mmCIF file of C-alpha atoms in Angstrom:
data_model
loop_
_atom_site.group_PDB
_atom_site.id
_atom_site.type_symbol
_atom_site.label_atom_id
_atom_site.label_comp_id
_atom_site.label_asym_id
_atom_site.label_seq_id
_atom_site.Cartn_x
_atom_site.Cartn_y
_atom_site.Cartn_z
ATOM 1 C CA THR A 1 12.004 -31.123 -29.923
ATOM 2 C CA GLU A 2 11.855 -32.472 -26.403
ATOM 3 C CA ARG A 3 9.161 -35.153 -26.025
ATOM 4 C CA THR A 4 7.838 -36.557 -22.775
ATOM 5 C CA GLN A 5 4.905 -38.653 -21.624
ATOM 6 C CA ALA A 6 2.727 -38.189 -18.581
ATOM 7 C CA GLN A 7 3.856 -40.398 -15.739
ATOM 8 C CA SER A 8 2.586 -40.859 -12.187
ATOM 9 C CA THR A 9 5.205 -41.544 -9.563
ATOM 10 C CA THR A 10 4.884 -41.785 -5.802
ATOM 11 C CA VAL A 11 7.288 -39.607 -3.830
ATOM 12 C CA ALA A 12 8.729 -41.814 -1.113
ATOM 13 C CA SER A 13 9.108 -38.984 1.404
ATOM 14 C CA LEU A 14 5.642 -37.596 0.700
ATOM 15 C CA ARG A 15 3.081 -37.560 3.520
ATOM 16 C CA ILE A 16 -0.316 -36.051 2.818
ATOM 17 C CA ALA A 17 -2.877 -35.250 5.504
ATOM 18 C CA SER A 18 -6.490 -34.356 4.817
ATOM 19 C CA THR A 19 -8.118 -31.333 6.438
ATOM 20 C CA PRO A 20 -11.789 -30.966 7.498
ATOM 21 C CA ASP A 21 -12.561 -28.794 4.470
ATOM 22 C CA GLY A 22 -11.432 -31.502 2.075
ATOM 23 C CA ASN A 23 -8.037 -30.033 1.203
ATOM 24 C CA PHE A 24 -4.708 -31.805 1.538
ATOM 25 C CA ILE A 25 -1.533 -30.604 3.243
ATOM 26 C CA ILE A 26 1.695 -32.209 2.036
ATOM 27 C CA HIS A 27 4.600 -32.675 4.436
ATOM 28 C CA PHE A 28 8.027 -33.464 3.018
ATOM 29 C CA SER A 29 10.326 -32.662 5.891
ATOM 30 C CA PRO A 30 9.901 -31.391 9.485
ATOM 31 C CA PRO A 31 8.569 -27.827 9.100
ATOM 32 C CA MET A 32 9.612 -24.757 10.987
ATOM 33 C CA MET A 33 6.677 -23.832 13.160
ATOM 34 C CA LEU A 34 5.766 -20.165 13.208
ATOM 35 C CA SER A 35 5.159 -18.450 16.521
ATOM 36 C CA PRO A 36 1.349 -18.387 17.024
ATOM 37 C CA PRO A 37 0.959 -14.634 17.681
ATOM 38 C CA TYR A 38 2.980 -13.708 14.626
ATOM 39 C CA TYR A 39 1.334 -16.333 12.470
ATOM 40 C CA LEU A 40 -2.173 -15.177 13.420
ATOM 41 C CA LEU A 41 -1.278 -11.556 12.675
ATOM 42 C CA LEU A 42 0.162 -12.414 9.276
ATOM 43 C CA ALA A 43 -2.712 -14.722 8.396
ATOM 44 C CA LEU A 44 -5.244 -12.021 9.283
ATOM 45 C CA LEU A 45 -3.503 -9.368 7.192
ATOM 46 C CA LEU A 46 -3.050 -11.644 4.192
ATOM 47 C CA SER A 47 -6.621 -12.885 4.406
ATOM 48 C CA LEU A 48 -7.880 -9.307 4.416
ATOM 49 C CA CYS A 49 -5.785 -8.454 1.363
ATOM 50 C CA ASN A 50 -7.107 -11.561 -0.375
ATOM 51 C CA ASP A 51 -10.732 -10.596 0.273
ATOM 52 C CA ILE A 52 -10.234 -7.047 -0.960
ATOM 53 C CA ALA A 53 -8.379 -8.069 -4.124
ATOM 54 C CA SER A 54 -10.833 -10.846 -4.952
ATOM 55 C CA ALA A 55 -13.686 -8.360 -5.083
ATOM 56 C CA PHE A 56 -12.086 -6.728 -8.109
ATOM 57 C CA CYS A 57 -11.124 -9.874 -10.026
ATOM 58 C CA PRO A 58 -13.085 -10.174 -13.300
ATOM 59 C CA SER A 59 -13.860 -13.479 -14.982
ATOM 60 C CA ASN A 60 -12.901 -14.586 -18.506
ATOM 61 C CA ASP A 61 -14.158 -17.085 -21.068
ATOM 62 C CA VAL A 62 -11.494 -19.665 -21.863
ATOM 63 C CA MET A 63 -10.661 -21.958 -24.739
ATOM 64 C CA SER A 64 -10.638 -25.723 -24.338
ATOM 65 C CA SER A 65 -7.250 -27.383 -23.931
ATOM 66 C CA SER A 66 -5.879 -30.797 -23.063
ATOM 67 C CA ARG A 67 -4.034 -31.657 -19.855
ATOM 68 C CA PRO A 68 -0.431 -30.440 -19.423
ATOM 69 C CA ARG A 69 2.179 -33.177 -19.547
ATOM 70 C CA PHE A 70 4.363 -34.241 -16.638
ATOM 71 C CA SER A 71 7.973 -35.333 -16.950
ATOM 72 C CA PRO A 72 10.166 -36.901 -14.239
ATOM 73 C CA LEU A 73 13.316 -36.447 -16.319
ATOM 74 C CA SER A 74 16.103 -34.214 -15.070
ATOM 75 C CA MET A 75 18.363 -32.091 -17.297
ATOM 76 C CA ALA A 76 21.910 -30.825 -16.876
ATOM 77 C CA ALA A 77 22.191 -27.145 -15.998
ATOM 78 C CA SER A 78 24.325 -24.849 -18.105
ATOM 79 C CA ASN A 79 27.243 -22.915 -16.620
ATOM 80 C CA ASP A 80 26.079 -19.816 -18.447
ATOM 81 C CA ILE A 81 23.232 -18.226 -16.469
ATOM 82 C CA SER A 82 21.558 -16.790 -19.539
ATOM 83 C CA SER A 83 21.499 -20.169 -21.248
ATOM 84 C CA LYS A 84 19.815 -21.755 -18.235
ATOM 85 C CA ILE A 85 16.543 -20.085 -19.142
ATOM 86 C CA ARG A 86 14.831 -22.732 -21.238
ATOM 87 C CA TYR A 87 11.382 -22.554 -22.742
ATOM 88 C CA LEU A 88 9.513 -25.772 -21.886
ATOM 89 C CA GLY A 89 6.216 -25.065 -23.605
ATOM 90 C CA SER A 90 2.890 -23.423 -22.861
ATOM 91 C CA GLY A 91 -0.697 -24.538 -22.384
ATOM 92 C CA ASP A 92 -1.248 -28.217 -23.158
ATOM 93 C CA GLU A 93 2.353 -28.463 -24.411
ATOM 94 C CA ALA A 94 3.904 -27.282 -21.134
ATOM 95 C CA ILE A 95 6.283 -29.665 -19.362
ATOM 96 C CA ILE A 96 5.675 -29.678 -15.608
ATOM 97 C CA ARG A 97 8.171 -31.316 -13.251
ATOM 98 C CA PRO A 98 9.977 -30.441 -10.015
ATOM 99 C CA GLY A 99 12.413 -27.597 -10.589
ATOM 100 C CA VAL A 100 10.538 -25.664 -13.270
ATOM 101 C CA VAL A 101 8.948 -22.238 -12.953
ATOM 102 C CA LEU A 102 5.396 -21.717 -14.188
ATOM 103 C CA VAL A 103 4.752 -18.180 -15.442
ATOM 104 C CA ALA A 104 1.191 -16.862 -15.333
ATOM 105 C CA PRO A 105 -0.513 -15.336 -18.378
ATOM 106 C CA ALA A 106 -1.768 -11.771 -18.286
ATOM 107 C CA HIS A 107 -5.374 -12.990 -18.008
ATOM 108 C CA GLU A 108 -4.829 -14.883 -14.712
ATOM 109 C CA TYR A 109 -6.979 -13.154 -12.081
ATOM 110 C CA ASP A 110 -6.664 -15.440 -9.070
ATOM 111 C CA HIS A 111 -5.440 -13.272 -6.182
ATOM 112 C CA PHE A 112 -2.366 -15.385 -5.516
ATOM 113 C CA LEU A 113 -1.582 -16.413 -9.087
ATOM 114 C CA MET A 114 -2.076 -13.150 -10.952
ATOM 115 C CA LYS A 115 1.287 -11.816 -12.182
ATOM 116 C CA SER A 116 3.056 -14.735 -10.491
ATOM 117 C CA ALA A 117 5.978 -17.043 -11.129
ATOM 118 C CA VAL A 118 5.546 -20.395 -9.336
ATOM 119 C CA PHE A 119 8.528 -22.629 -8.571
ATOM 120 C CA VAL A 120 7.412 -26.287 -8.598
ATOM 121 C CA TYR A 121 9.287 -28.220 -5.926
ATOM 122 C CA ALA A 122 7.354 -31.490 -5.601
ATOM 123 C CA ILE A 123 4.976 -33.744 -7.527
ATOM 124 C CA GLY A 124 3.473 -36.920 -6.071
ATOM 125 C CA LEU A 125 0.387 -39.041 -5.473
ATOM 126 C CA ASP A 126 -1.970 -38.750 -2.528
ATOM 127 C CA GLU A 127 -3.698 -41.697 -0.839
ATOM 128 C CA ASN A 128 -6.362 -41.666 -3.560
ATOM 129 C CA GLU A 129 -3.653 -41.846 -6.227
ATOM 130 C CA ASP A 130 -4.500 -38.342 -7.394
ATOM 131 C CA MET A 131 -1.630 -36.295 -8.779
ATOM 132 C CA VAL A 132 -0.705 -33.375 -6.520
ATOM 133 C CA ILE A 133 1.629 -30.554 -7.508
ATOM 134 C CA ARG A 134 3.203 -28.244 -4.949
ATOM 135 C CA GLY A 135 5.022 -24.962 -5.565
ATOM 136 C CA VAL A 136 5.801 -21.522 -4.154
ATOM 137 C CA ILE A 137 5.260 -18.078 -5.650
ATOM 138 C CA VAL A 138 8.734 -16.554 -5.894
ATOM 139 C CA ASP A 139 7.838 -12.855 -6.108
ATOM 140 C CA HIS A 140 5.278 -12.184 -3.387
ATOM 141 C CA PRO A 141 7.253 -10.556 -0.509
ATOM 142 C CA THR A 142 5.700 -9.912 2.897
ATOM 143 C CA ALA A 143 6.546 -7.098 5.302
ATOM 144 C CA PHE A 144 8.118 -9.538 7.787
ATOM 145 C CA THR A 145 11.564 -11.038 8.281
ATOM 146 C CA ILE A 146 11.864 -14.720 9.161
ATOM 147 C CA SER A 147 12.931 -13.880 12.736
ATOM 148 C CA GLU A 148 9.729 -11.880 13.261
ATOM 149 C CA MET A 149 7.744 -14.968 12.333
ATOM 150 C CA SER A 150 9.958 -17.676 13.808
ATOM 151 C CA PRO A 151 12.318 -16.794 16.690
ATOM 152 C CA ASN A 152 14.059 -20.138 16.171
ATOM 153 C CA VAL A 153 15.898 -18.635 13.190
ATOM 154 C CA MET A 154 18.786 -16.587 14.561
ATOM 155 C CA GLY A 155 22.028 -14.977 13.478
ATOM 156 C CA SER A 156 22.664 -13.238 10.173
ATOM 157 C CA LEU A 157 20.013 -15.317 8.414
ATOM 158 C CA SER A 158 17.293 -13.977 10.714
ATOM 159 C CA ASP A 159 16.976 -10.716 8.759
ATOM 160 C CA ASN A 160 16.067 -12.452 5.498
ATOM 161 C CA LEU A 161 12.663 -11.437 4.228
ATOM 162 C CA MET A 162 9.802 -13.926 4.232
ATOM 163 C CA PHE A 163 7.830 -14.486 1.035
ATOM 164 C CA ARG A 164 4.205 -15.582 0.730
ATOM 165 C CA GLY A 165 4.440 -18.871 -1.165
ATOM 166 C CA GLY A 166 0.694 -19.367 -1.599
ATOM 167 C CA ARG A 167 -2.637 -20.022 0.078
ATOM 168 C CA SER A 168 -2.123 -23.544 1.500
ATOM 169 C CA GLY A 169 -0.102 -24.843 4.474
ATOM 170 C CA ALA A 170 -1.396 -22.669 7.276
ATOM 171 C CA ASP A 171 1.213 -23.143 10.004
ATOM 172 C CA SER A 172 4.722 -23.550 8.655
ATOM 173 C CA ALA A 173 7.538 -21.890 6.758
ATOM 174 C CA MET A 174 9.991 -23.432 4.325
ATOM 175 C CA LEU A 175 13.587 -22.668 3.399
ATOM 176 C CA LEU A 176 14.855 -22.968 -0.175
ATOM 177 C CA HIS A 177 18.518 -22.383 -0.963
ATOM 178 C CA SER A 178 21.394 -23.097 -3.334
ATOM 179 C CA ALA A 179 23.961 -24.124 -0.691
ATOM 180 C CA GLY A 180 23.199 -27.852 -0.499
ATOM 181 C CA GLY A 181 24.550 -30.905 -2.246
ATOM 182 C CA ALA A 182 27.850 -32.745 -1.864
ATOM 183 C CA ASP A 183 29.890 -29.573 -2.367
ATOM 184 C CA GLY A 184 27.576 -27.285 -0.404
ATOM 185 C CA HIS A 185 27.932 -26.064 3.170
ATOM 186 C CA VAL A 186 24.332 -26.771 4.206
ATOM 187 C CA LYS A 187 23.738 -30.355 5.264
ATOM 188 C CA GLY A 188 20.594 -32.390 5.730
ATOM 189 C CA THR A 189 18.806 -31.052 2.663
ATOM 190 C CA GLY A 190 18.262 -34.189 0.622
ATOM 191 C CA GLU A 191 18.463 -34.256 -3.155
ATOM 192 C CA MET A 192 18.382 -31.301 -5.477
ATOM 193 C CA ILE A 193 14.895 -30.298 -6.629
ATOM 194 C CA GLY A 194 14.920 -31.499 -10.217
ATOM 195 C CA SER A 195 17.858 -29.904 -12.014
ATOM 196 C CA SER A 196 17.203 -26.461 -10.525
ATOM 197 C CA GLY A 197 20.284 -26.161 -8.299
ATOM 198 C CA ILE A 198 17.903 -25.560 -5.378
ATOM 199 C CA TYR A 199 17.503 -27.548 -2.141
ATOM 200 C CA GLU A 200 14.960 -27.566 0.661
ATOM 201 C CA GLY A 201 15.507 -27.451 4.426
ATOM 202 C CA GLY A 202 18.583 -27.711 6.634
ATOM 203 C CA VAL A 203 17.776 -24.578 8.653
ATOM 204 C CA VAL A 204 20.235 -25.150 11.515
ATOM 205 C CA SER A 205 23.059 -25.930 9.126
ATOM 206 C CA ALA A 206 22.081 -22.913 7.014
ATOM 207 C CA MET A 207 22.321 -20.591 10.040
ATOM 208 C CA GLU A 208 25.770 -21.969 10.854
ATOM 209 C CA ALA A 209 26.988 -21.625 7.256
ATOM 210 C CA ALA A 210 25.689 -18.070 6.967
ATOM 211 C CA ASP A 211 27.222 -16.972 10.285
ATOM 212 C CA ALA A 212 30.556 -18.525 9.332
ATOM 213 C CA GLY A 213 30.553 -16.741 5.984
ATOM 214 C CA LEU A 214 30.534 -20.031 4.093
ATOM 215 C CA ALA A 215 27.362 -19.114 2.208
ATOM 216 C CA ASN A 216 25.891 -15.808 1.090
ATOM 217 C CA LEU A 217 22.626 -14.580 2.543
ATOM 218 C CA ASP A 218 21.155 -14.203 -0.941
ATOM 219 C CA GLN A 219 21.434 -17.963 -1.401
ATOM 220 C CA PHE A 220 18.572 -18.461 1.079
ATOM 221 C CA LYS A 221 14.885 -17.652 0.793
ATOM 222 C CA PHE A 222 12.054 -18.317 3.246
ATOM 223 C CA PHE A 223 8.465 -18.976 2.203
ATOM 224 C CA PHE A 224 5.273 -18.849 4.219
ATOM 225 C CA ASN A 225 2.711 -21.309 2.779
ATOM 226 C CA TYR A 226 2.636 -22.785 -0.725
ATOM 227 C CA MET A 227 0.414 -23.367 -3.744
ATOM 228 C CA GLN A 228 -1.101 -26.813 -4.236
ATOM 229 C CA PHE A 229 -2.798 -28.107 -7.369
ATOM 230 C CA ARG A 230 -4.476 -31.246 -8.616
ATOM 231 C CA GLU A 231 -4.512 -32.206 -12.265
ATOM 232 C CA ASN A 232 -8.064 -30.969 -12.834
ATOM 233 C CA GLU A 233 -7.070 -27.588 -11.396
ATOM 234 C CA LEU A 234 -4.151 -27.410 -13.805
ATOM 235 C CA ASP A 235 -6.534 -28.275 -16.641
ATOM 236 C CA ASP A 236 -8.433 -25.083 -15.897
ATOM 237 C CA MET A 237 -5.299 -23.019 -15.272
ATOM 238 C CA PHE A 238 -3.612 -23.992 -18.510
ATOM 239 C CA LYS A 239 -6.515 -23.193 -20.785
ATOM 240 C CA GLY A 240 -5.630 -20.257 -22.990
ATOM 241 C CA VAL A 241 -7.379 -16.973 -23.607
ATOM 242 C CA VAL A 242 -7.198 -14.961 -26.832
ATOM 243 C CA ASP A 243 -6.026 -11.450 -25.969
ATOM 244 C CA ASP A 244 -7.046 -8.169 -27.608
ATOM 245 C CA ASP A 245 -4.369 -8.648 -30.297
ATOM 246 C CA GLY A 246 -5.820 -12.011 -31.262
ATOM 247 C CA LYS A 247 -2.934 -13.957 -29.721
ATOM 248 C CA LEU A 248 -3.324 -16.943 -27.418
ATOM 249 C CA ASP A 249 -2.064 -16.170 -23.897
ATOM 250 C CA GLU A 250 -1.276 -19.234 -21.738
ATOM 251 C CA TRP A 251 0.706 -20.380 -18.723
ATOM 252 C CA VAL A 252 4.335 -21.074 -19.663
ATOM 253 C CA SER A 253 6.884 -23.490 -18.195
ATOM 254 C CA LEU A 254 10.532 -22.435 -17.939
ATOM 255 C CA GLU A 255 13.830 -23.675 -16.572
ATOM 256 C CA VAL A 256 15.534 -20.738 -14.843
ATOM 257 C CA PRO A 257 18.768 -20.268 -12.865
ATOM 258 C CA PRO A 258 18.498 -20.600 -9.066
ATOM 259 C CA GLU A 259 19.326 -16.909 -8.691
ATOM 260 C CA TYR A 260 15.941 -16.079 -10.223
ATOM 261 C CA VAL A 261 14.012 -18.243 -7.763
ATOM 262 C CA LEU A 262 16.021 -17.119 -4.724
ATOM 263 C CA ASP A 263 16.124 -13.396 -5.526
ATOM 264 C CA SER A 264 14.719 -11.591 -2.465
ATOM 265 C CA ASP A 265 15.165 -8.098 -3.886
ATOM 266 C CA VAL A 266 11.913 -8.171 -5.860
ATOM 267 C CA GLU A 267 8.544 -6.505 -5.562
ATOM 268 C CA ARG A 268 5.335 -8.386 -6.171
ATOM 269 C CA GLY A 269 5.088 -9.390 -9.820
ATOM 270 C CA GLU A 270 8.612 -8.197 -10.649
ATOM 271 C CA MET A 271 10.039 -11.625 -11.497
ATOM 272 C CA TRP A 272 6.855 -12.419 -13.430
ATOM 273 C CA SER A 273 7.398 -9.313 -15.555
ATOM 274 C CA LYS A 274 11.045 -10.176 -16.124
ATOM 275 C CA LEU A 275 10.235 -13.725 -17.216
ATOM 276 C CA ARG A 276 7.358 -12.576 -19.421
ATOM 277 C CA ASN A 277 9.819 -10.323 -21.255
ATOM 278 C CA THR A 278 12.188 -13.274 -21.616
ATOM 279 C CA ILE A 279 9.391 -15.436 -23.038
ATOM 280 C CA ARG A 280 8.580 -12.688 -25.538
ATOM 281 C CA GLU A 281 12.224 -12.518 -26.619
ATOM 282 C CA ILE A 282 12.449 -16.292 -26.990
ATOM 283 C CA ARG A 283 9.354 -16.403 -29.163
ATOM 284 C CA GLN A 284 10.567 -13.543 -31.320
ATOM 285 C CA GLY A 285 14.111 -14.889 -31.626
#
């Protein structure tokens, strides 16, 4: 049984800025700025969808649960893709660290989080020494390509679809990919995110690698916005609900292969459904 203790660590490259409404925006690397007309159009459409969906979201009574545990430890990835899917606990037993995917329970009714799989790519402390967790929803596609939102992205990579990563971070897009590292063709990406095989940034180098045929287009995925949580928010999220069959349904933490996170050929909730089936198989096996 894997055991870990909660630990607070400051991310050296983390810069957090407060906004007038009391939220925090985390900056890890220079963002790609979206063109204002396109950004405003997308923001308006997504905001409208959010308002409509929220009107139909019911509430649920929840069971008490203790805080999820955080682990800074990294783990070696398996060469076998199927064996890379590792169950890292649920509810108060869930291990949360950069590189894991958090899978929502069926009872989650938040507009962004319902039927979602969230890739955690950073954990750090803000200026008040509060733990902040940042991730992107991997299966929430938009109707726009990255070039329609940011004309600075050109070449073969420009036709890649943009995904809605979450509700925070109102003016930038982020690139995640599996073409970084010492043996990769995309430079300027920094360290791997946990043990996920995924890297952030390096847009110019990514365009060059894609155009030269040194990396496949399906190794790259663009996200508009992100999800941001504090520990008290995770306390509420990770409380379980007893379903109609009398079983406890909770958020689950998994290690998954990078292909799962970077898959752009998914509809909303499709990866969530796939991972929920995997969780069911793991529990039954």
